Coordinates of C-alpha atoms and ligand atoms in Angstrom, one line a residue:
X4 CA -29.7 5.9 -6.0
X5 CA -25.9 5.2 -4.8
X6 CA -23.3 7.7 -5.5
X7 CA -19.6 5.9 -6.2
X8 CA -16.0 6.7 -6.4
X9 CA -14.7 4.6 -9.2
X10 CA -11.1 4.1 -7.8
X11 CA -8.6 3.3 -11.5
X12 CA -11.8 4.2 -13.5
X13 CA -9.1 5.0 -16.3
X14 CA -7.4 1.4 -16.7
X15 CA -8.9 -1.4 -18.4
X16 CA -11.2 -3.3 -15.8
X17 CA -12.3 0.0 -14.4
X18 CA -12.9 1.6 -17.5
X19 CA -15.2 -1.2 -18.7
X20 CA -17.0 -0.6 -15.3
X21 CA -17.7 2.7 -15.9
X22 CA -19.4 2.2 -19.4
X23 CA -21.5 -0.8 -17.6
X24 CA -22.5 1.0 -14.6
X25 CA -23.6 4.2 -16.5
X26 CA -25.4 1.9 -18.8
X27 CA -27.1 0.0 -16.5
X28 CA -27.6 2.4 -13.2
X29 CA -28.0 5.6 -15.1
X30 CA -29.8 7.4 -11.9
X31 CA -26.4 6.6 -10.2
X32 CA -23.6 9.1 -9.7
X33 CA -20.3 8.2 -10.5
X34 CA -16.8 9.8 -9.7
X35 CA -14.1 8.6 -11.1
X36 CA -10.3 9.1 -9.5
X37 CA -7.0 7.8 -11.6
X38 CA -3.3 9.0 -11.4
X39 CA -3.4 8.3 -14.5
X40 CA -0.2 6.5 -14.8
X41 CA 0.9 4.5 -18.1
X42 CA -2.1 2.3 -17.3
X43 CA -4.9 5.1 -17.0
X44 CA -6.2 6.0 -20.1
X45 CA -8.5 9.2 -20.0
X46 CA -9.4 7.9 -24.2
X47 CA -11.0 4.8 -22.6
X48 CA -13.6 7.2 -20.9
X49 CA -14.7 8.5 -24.2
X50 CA -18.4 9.3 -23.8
X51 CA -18.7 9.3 -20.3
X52 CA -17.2 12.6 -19.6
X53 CA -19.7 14.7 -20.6
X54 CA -22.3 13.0 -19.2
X55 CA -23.8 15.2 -16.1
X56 CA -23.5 12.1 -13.3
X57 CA -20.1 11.6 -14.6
X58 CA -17.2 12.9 -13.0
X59 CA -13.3 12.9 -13.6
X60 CA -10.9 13.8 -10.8
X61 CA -7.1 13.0 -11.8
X62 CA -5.5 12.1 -8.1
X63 CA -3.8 9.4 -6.3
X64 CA -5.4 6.7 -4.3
X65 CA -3.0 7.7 -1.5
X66 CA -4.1 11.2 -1.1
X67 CA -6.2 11.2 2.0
X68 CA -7.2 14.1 2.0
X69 CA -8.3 14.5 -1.4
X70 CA -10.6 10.9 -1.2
X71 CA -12.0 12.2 1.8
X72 CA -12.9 15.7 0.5
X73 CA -14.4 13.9 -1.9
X74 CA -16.2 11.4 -0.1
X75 CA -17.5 14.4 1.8
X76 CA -18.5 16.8 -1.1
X77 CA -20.1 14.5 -3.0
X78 CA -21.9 12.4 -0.7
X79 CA -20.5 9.2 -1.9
X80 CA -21.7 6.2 -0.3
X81 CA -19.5 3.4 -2.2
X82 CA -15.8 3.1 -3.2
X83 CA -15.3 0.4 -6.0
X84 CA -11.2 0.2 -5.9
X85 CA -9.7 -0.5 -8.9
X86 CA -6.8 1.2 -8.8
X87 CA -3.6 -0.7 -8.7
X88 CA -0.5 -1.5 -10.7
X89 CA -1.6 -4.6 -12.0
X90 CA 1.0 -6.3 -14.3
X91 CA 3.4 -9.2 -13.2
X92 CA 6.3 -8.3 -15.2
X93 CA 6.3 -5.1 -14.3
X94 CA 6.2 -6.3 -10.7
X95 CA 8.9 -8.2 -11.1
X96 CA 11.3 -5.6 -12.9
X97 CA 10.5 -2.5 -10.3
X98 CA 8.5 -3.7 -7.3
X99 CA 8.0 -0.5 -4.8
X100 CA 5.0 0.9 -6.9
X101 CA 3.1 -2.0 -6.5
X102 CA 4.0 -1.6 -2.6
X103 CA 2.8 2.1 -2.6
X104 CA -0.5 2.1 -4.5
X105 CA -1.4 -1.6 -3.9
X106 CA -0.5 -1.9 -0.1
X107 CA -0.3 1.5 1.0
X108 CA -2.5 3.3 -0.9
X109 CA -5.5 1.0 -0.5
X110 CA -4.6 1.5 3.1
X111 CA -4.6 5.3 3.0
X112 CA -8.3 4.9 0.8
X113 CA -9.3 2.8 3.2
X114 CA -8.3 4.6 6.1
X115 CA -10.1 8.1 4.5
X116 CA -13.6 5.7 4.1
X117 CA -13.3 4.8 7.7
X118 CA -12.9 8.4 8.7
X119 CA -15.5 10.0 6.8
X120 CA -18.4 7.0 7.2
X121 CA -17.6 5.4 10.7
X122 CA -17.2 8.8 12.6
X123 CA -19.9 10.5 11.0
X124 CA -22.7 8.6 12.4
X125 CA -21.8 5.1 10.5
X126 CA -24.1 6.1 7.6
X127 CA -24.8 3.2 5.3
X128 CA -22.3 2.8 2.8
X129 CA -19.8 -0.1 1.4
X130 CA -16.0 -0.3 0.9
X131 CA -15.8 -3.0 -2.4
X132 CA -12.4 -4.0 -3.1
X133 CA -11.3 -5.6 -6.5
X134 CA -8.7 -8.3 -6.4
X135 CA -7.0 -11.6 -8.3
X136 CA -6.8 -14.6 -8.2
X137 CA -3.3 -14.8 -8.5
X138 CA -3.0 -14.4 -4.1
X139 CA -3.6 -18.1 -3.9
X140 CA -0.5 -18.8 -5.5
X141 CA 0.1 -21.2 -8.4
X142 CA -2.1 -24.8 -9.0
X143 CA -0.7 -28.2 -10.0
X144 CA -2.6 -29.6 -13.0
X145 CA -4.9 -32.0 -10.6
X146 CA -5.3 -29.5 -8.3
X147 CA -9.2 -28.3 -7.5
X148 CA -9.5 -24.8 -8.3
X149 CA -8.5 -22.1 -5.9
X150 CA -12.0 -21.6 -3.4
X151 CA -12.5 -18.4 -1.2
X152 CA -11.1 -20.7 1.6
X153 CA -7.6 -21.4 -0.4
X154 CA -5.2 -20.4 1.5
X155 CA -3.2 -17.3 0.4
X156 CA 0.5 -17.7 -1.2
X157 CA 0.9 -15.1 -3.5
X158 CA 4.3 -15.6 -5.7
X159 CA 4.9 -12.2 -7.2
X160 CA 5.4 -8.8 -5.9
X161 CA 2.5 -7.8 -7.8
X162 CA -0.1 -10.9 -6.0
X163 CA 1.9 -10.2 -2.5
X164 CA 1.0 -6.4 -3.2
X165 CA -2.4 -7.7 -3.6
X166 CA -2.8 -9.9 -0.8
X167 CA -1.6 -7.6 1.5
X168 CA -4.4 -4.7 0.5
X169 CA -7.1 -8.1 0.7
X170 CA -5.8 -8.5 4.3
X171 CA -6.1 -4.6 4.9
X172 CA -9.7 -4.8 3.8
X173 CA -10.4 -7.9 5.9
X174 CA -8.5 -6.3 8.8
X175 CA -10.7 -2.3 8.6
X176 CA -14.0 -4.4 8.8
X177 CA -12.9 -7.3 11.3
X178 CA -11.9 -4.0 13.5
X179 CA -13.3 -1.2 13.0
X180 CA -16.5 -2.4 11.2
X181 CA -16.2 -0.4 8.0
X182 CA -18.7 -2.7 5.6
X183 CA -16.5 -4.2 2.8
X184 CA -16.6 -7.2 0.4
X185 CA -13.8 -8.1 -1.6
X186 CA -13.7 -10.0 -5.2
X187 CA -11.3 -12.3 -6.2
X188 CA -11.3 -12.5 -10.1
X189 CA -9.6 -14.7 -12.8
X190 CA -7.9 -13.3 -15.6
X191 CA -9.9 -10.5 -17.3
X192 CA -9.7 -9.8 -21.3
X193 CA -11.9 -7.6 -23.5
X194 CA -11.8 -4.0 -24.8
X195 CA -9.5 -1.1 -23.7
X196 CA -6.8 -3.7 -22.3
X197 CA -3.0 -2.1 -22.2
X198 CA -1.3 -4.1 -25.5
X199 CA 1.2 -5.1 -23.0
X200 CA -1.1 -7.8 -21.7
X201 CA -1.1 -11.2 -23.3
X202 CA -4.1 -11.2 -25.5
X203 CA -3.9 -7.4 -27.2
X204 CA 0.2 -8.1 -27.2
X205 CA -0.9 -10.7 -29.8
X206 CA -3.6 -9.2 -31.6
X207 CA -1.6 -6.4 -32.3
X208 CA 1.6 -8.1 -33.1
X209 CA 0.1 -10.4 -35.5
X210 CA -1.3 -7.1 -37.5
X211 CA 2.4 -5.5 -37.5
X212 CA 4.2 -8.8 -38.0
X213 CA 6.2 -8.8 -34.9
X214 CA 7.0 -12.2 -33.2
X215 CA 4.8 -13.4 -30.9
X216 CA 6.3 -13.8 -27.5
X217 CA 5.0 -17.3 -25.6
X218 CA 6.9 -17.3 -22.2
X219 CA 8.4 -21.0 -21.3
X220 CA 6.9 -24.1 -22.9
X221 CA 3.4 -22.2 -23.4
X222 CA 1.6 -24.9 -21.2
X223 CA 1.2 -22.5 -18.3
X224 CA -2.9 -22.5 -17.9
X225 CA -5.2 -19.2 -16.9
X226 CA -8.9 -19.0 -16.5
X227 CA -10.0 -16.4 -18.7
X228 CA -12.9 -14.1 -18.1
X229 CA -14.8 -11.5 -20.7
X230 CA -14.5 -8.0 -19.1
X231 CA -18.2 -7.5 -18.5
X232 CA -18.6 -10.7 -16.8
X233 CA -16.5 -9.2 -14.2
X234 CA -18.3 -5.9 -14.3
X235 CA -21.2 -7.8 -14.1
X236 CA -19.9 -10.3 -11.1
X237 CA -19.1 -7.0 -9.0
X238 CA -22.5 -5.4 -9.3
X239 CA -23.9 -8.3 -7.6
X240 CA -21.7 -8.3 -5.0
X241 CA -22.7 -4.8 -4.4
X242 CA -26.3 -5.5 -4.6
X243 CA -26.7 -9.3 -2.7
X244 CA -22.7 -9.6 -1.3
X245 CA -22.5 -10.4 2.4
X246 CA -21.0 -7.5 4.5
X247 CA -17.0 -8.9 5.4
X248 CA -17.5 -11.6 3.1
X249 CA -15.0 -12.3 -0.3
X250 CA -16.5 -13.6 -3.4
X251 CA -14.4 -15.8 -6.1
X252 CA -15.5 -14.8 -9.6
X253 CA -14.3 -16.7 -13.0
X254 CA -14.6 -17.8 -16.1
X255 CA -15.1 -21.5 -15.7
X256 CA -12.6 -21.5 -18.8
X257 CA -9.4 -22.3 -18.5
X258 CA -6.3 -22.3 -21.5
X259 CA -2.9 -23.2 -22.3
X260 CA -1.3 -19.9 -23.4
X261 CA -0.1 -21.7 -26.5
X262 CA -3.7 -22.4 -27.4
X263 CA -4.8 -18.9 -26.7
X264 CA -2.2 -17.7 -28.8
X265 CA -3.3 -20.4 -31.6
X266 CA -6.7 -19.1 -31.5
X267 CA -6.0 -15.8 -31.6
X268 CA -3.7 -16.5 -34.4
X269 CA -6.6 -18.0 -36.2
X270 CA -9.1 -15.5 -35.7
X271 CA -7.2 -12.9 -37.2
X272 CA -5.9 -14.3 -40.0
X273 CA -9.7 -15.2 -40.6
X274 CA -10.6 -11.4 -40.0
X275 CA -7.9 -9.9 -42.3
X276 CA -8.7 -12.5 -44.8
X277 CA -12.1 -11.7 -44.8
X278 CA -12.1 -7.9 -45.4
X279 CA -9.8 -6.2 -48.2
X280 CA -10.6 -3.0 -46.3
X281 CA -8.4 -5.0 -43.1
X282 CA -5.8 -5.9 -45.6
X283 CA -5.2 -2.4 -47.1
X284 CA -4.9 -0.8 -43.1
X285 CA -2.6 -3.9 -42.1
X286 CA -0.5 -4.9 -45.0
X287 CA 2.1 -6.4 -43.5
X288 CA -0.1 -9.0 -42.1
X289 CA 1.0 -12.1 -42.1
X290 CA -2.3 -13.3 -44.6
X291 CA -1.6 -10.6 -46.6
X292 CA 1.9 -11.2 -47.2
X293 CA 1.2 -15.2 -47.9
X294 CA 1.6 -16.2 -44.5
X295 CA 0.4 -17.8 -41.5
X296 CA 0.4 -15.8 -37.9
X297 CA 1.0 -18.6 -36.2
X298 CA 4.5 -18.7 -38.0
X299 CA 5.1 -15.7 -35.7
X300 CA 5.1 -17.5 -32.7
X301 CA 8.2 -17.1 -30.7
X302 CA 9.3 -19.3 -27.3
X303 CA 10.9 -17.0 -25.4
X304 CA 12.8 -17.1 -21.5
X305 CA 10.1 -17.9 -19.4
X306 CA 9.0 -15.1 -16.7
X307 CA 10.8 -15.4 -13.3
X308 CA 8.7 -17.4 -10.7
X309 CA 6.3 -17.8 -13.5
X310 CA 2.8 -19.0 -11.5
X311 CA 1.9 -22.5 -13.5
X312 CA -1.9 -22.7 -13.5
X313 CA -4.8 -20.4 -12.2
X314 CA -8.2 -21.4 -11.6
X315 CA -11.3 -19.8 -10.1
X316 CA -13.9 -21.9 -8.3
X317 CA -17.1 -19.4 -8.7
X318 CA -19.5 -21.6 -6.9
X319 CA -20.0 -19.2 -3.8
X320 CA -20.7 -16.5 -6.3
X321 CA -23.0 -18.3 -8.2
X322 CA -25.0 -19.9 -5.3
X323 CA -25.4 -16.9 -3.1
X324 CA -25.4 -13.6 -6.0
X325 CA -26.5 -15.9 -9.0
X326 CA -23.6 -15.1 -10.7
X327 CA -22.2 -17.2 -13.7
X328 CA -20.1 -15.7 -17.1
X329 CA -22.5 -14.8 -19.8
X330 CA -19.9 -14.7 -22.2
X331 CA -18.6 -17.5 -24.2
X332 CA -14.7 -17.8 -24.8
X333 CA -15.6 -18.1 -28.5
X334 CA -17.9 -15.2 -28.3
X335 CA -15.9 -13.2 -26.4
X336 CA -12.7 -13.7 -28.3
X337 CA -13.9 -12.8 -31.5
X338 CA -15.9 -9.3 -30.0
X339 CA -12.6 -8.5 -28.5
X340 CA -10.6 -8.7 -32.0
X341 CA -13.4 -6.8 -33.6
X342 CA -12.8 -4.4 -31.0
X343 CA -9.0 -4.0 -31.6
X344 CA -9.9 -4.0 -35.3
X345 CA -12.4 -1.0 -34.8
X346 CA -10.1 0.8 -32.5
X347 CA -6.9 1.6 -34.2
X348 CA -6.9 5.3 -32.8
X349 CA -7.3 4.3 -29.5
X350 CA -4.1 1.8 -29.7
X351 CA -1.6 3.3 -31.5
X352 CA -1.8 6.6 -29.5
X353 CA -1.5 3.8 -26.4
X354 CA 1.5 2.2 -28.2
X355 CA 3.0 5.4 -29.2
X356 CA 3.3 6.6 -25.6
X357 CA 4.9 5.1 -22.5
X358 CA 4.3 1.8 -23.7
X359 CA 6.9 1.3 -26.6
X360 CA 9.6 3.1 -24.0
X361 CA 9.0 0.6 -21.0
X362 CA 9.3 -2.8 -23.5
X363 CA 12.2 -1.3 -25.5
X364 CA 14.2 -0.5 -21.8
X365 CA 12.8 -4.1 -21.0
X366 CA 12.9 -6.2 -24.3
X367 CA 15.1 -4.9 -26.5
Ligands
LIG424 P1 -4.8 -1.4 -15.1 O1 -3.4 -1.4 -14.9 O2 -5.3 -1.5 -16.6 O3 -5.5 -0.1 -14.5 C1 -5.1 0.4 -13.3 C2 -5.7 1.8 -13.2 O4 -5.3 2.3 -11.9 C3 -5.0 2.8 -14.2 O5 -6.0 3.6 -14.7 C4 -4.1 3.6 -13.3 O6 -3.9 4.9 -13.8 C5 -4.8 3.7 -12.0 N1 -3.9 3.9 -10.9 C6 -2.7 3.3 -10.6 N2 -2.1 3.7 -9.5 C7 -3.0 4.6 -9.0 C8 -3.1 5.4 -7.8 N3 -2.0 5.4 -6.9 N4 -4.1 6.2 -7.6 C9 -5.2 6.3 -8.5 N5 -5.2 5.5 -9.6 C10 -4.1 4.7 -9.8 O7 -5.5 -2.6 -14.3 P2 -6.7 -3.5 -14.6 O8 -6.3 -4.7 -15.4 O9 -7.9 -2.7 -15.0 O10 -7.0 -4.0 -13.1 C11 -7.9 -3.3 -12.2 C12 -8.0 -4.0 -10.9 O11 -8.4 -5.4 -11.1 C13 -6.6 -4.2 -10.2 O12 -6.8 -3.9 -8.8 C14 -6.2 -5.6 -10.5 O13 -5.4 -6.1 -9.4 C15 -7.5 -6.3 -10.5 N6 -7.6 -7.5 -11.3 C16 -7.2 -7.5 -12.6 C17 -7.3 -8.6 -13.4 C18 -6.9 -8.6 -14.9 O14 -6.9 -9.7 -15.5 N7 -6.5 -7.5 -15.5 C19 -7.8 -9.8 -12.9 C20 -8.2 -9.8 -11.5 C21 -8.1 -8.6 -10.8
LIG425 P1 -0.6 -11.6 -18.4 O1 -1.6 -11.1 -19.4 O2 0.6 -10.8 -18.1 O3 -1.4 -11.9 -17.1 P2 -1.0 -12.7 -15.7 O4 0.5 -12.8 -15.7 O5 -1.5 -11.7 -14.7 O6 -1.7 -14.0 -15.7 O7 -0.1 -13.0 -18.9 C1 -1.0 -14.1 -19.1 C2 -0.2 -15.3 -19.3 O8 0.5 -15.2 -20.6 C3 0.9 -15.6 -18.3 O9 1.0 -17.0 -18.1 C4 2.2 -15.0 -18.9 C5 1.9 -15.3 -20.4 N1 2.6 -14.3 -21.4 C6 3.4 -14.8 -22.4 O10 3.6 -16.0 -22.6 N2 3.9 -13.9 -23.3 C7 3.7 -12.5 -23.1 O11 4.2 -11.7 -23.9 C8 2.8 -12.1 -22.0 C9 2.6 -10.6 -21.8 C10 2.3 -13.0 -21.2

């Protein structure tokens, strides 16, 4: 039986680790702690809170004292971090966040784990830190994708936030010995993702009729990974990982964001057209209205410093954990518009919120 703290439990990736872990580890103990910012969603925890190995503590990464009390007190013998401020645009428009949660407050996490495991006897435990892709930079089109041995050149504030925290992690274990692994994942997509993210932005948008914002020419390629396939990809490295070892995890999919946005476009207008219930919540729809979503499509100033292609080479993963995505792009895409489509409660209250004030200060 292991007994985590679920670091950004409350924020998409986190939240989908949550529901997997209590669903596959249900003798396990699991305290989650979020700040809660516009990210953190207590909604996506739905059914989790009252279950009895299941707690909620709302607190900041950076509070020392309060992840050690809690380390302490409940006996926890893994931290699975999480927490972050994870979007690029965001990054790039107000930067010192990511510098104090990603950089400093993984420090001040890390520095609480080394304190309460490593002086108190070095009981057995493990510091698992969640990361992107996006710290080995940007790929040209030929370019093999990135391995754990790519060197790191991260190009936003957000993936030099990132690296910097990896390098922390590397540094606590290399010194001190506190027994870490690190994953390095591709882009995630799924349920309970913040609609400021590409694929609920469009998903959403195509339902209200809103344009359909493709940054730049739309060639610029991501490796796309189902949410659970992550989840998944991180209990292995908790169970088989290497102690001071990083692990690549991906999709083995990559896409043009102009043929995401295509797809998606198609999908939908397939959904909506398929159910009169669909068209009476979302009349507006392009389908319903006579249209086509992908009219909504809308090139729009590309994003500064905009990384060109992503790409995760998962073979050190698959070799050593046996890991490889279970879920099909096909499969997944569709499960995640049914999800959007069953979830209307969950996303308006999100869009209603601190979402719809950051993109009208930003995009109006
Ligand atoms: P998210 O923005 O949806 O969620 C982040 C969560 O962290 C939120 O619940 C937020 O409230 C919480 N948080 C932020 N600052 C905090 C602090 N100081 N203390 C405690 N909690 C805090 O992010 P996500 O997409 O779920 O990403 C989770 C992790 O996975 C991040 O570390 C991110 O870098 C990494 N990652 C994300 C992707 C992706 O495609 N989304 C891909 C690879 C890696
Ligand atoms: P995003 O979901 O923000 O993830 P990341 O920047 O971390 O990869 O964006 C995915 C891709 O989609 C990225 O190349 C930027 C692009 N994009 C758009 O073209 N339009 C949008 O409105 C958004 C949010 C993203």
């Amino acid at each position: 039986m292991h007994k985590l703290l679920v670091t950004g439990g409350a924020g998409f990736i986190g939240a989908n680790f949550v529901h997997y872990w209590l669903a596959h580890h249900p003798q396990d103990r699991l305290v989650v702690l979020d700040a809660l910012t516009y990210a953190g969603n207590m909604a996506s925890l739905a059914g989790c809170l009252e279950q009895d190995n299941f707690r909620f503590v709302h607190g900041d990464i950076g509070d020392q004292d309060l992840v050690e009390t809690l380390l302490v007190d409940e006996g926890l013998d893994t931290v699975v971090n999480f927490a972050a401020e994870s979007h690029v645009d965001r990054s790039i428009h107000g930067p010192d966040p990511f510098v104090t949660t990603n950089v400093v407050g993984t420090h001040s996490l890390l520095k609480a784990a080394k304190k309460v495991w490593l002086a108190r006897g070095g009981r057995s435990h493990r510091f698992h830190h969640v990361s992107t892709d996006e710290v080995y930079g940007s790929l040209t089109s030929e370019a093999p994708p990135f391995t754990e041995a790519s060197p790191y050149a991260p190009n936003s504030p957000y993936s030099a936030s990132k690296a910097a925290s990896d390098h922390l992690v590397r540094a606590y274990h290399h010194t001190y010995g506190l027994e870490v692994t690190t994953s390095n994942c591709s882009n995630n997509y799924g349920p309970y993702q913040f609609p400021e993210k590409l694929i609920p932005l469009i998903i959403l948008n195509i339902l209200e009729a809103k344009h359909l914002p493709i940054y730049g020419d739309g060639l610029n390629i991501r490796d796309w990974l189902y949410v659970e396939d992550h989840c998944r990809g991180i209990d292995l490295v908790l169970e088989k990982g290497r102690v001071g070892e990083v692990y690549n995890i991906g999709g083995n999919n990559e896409w043009k964001n102009i043929d995401i946005v295509r797809l998606v476009c198609q999908l939908v207008d397939e959904a909506v057209s398929a159910d009169g219930k669909l068209q009476e919540r979302f009349p507006v729809a392009p389908v319903v209205t006579g249209g086509k979503a992908e009219n909504l499509i809308t090139f729009v100033k590309d994003r500064p410093g905009h990384d060109r292609r992503y790409a995760i080479d998962a073979g050190k993963s698959g070799k050593e954990l046996g890991y490889e995505p279970l879920e099909s792009f096909e499969t997944g895409i569709r499960k995640t518009i049914a999800w959007y489509l069953a979830n209307e409660e969950w996303w308006r209250a999100v869009m209603n919120g601190s979402y719809r004030e950051w993109i009208v200060r930003h995009y109006a």
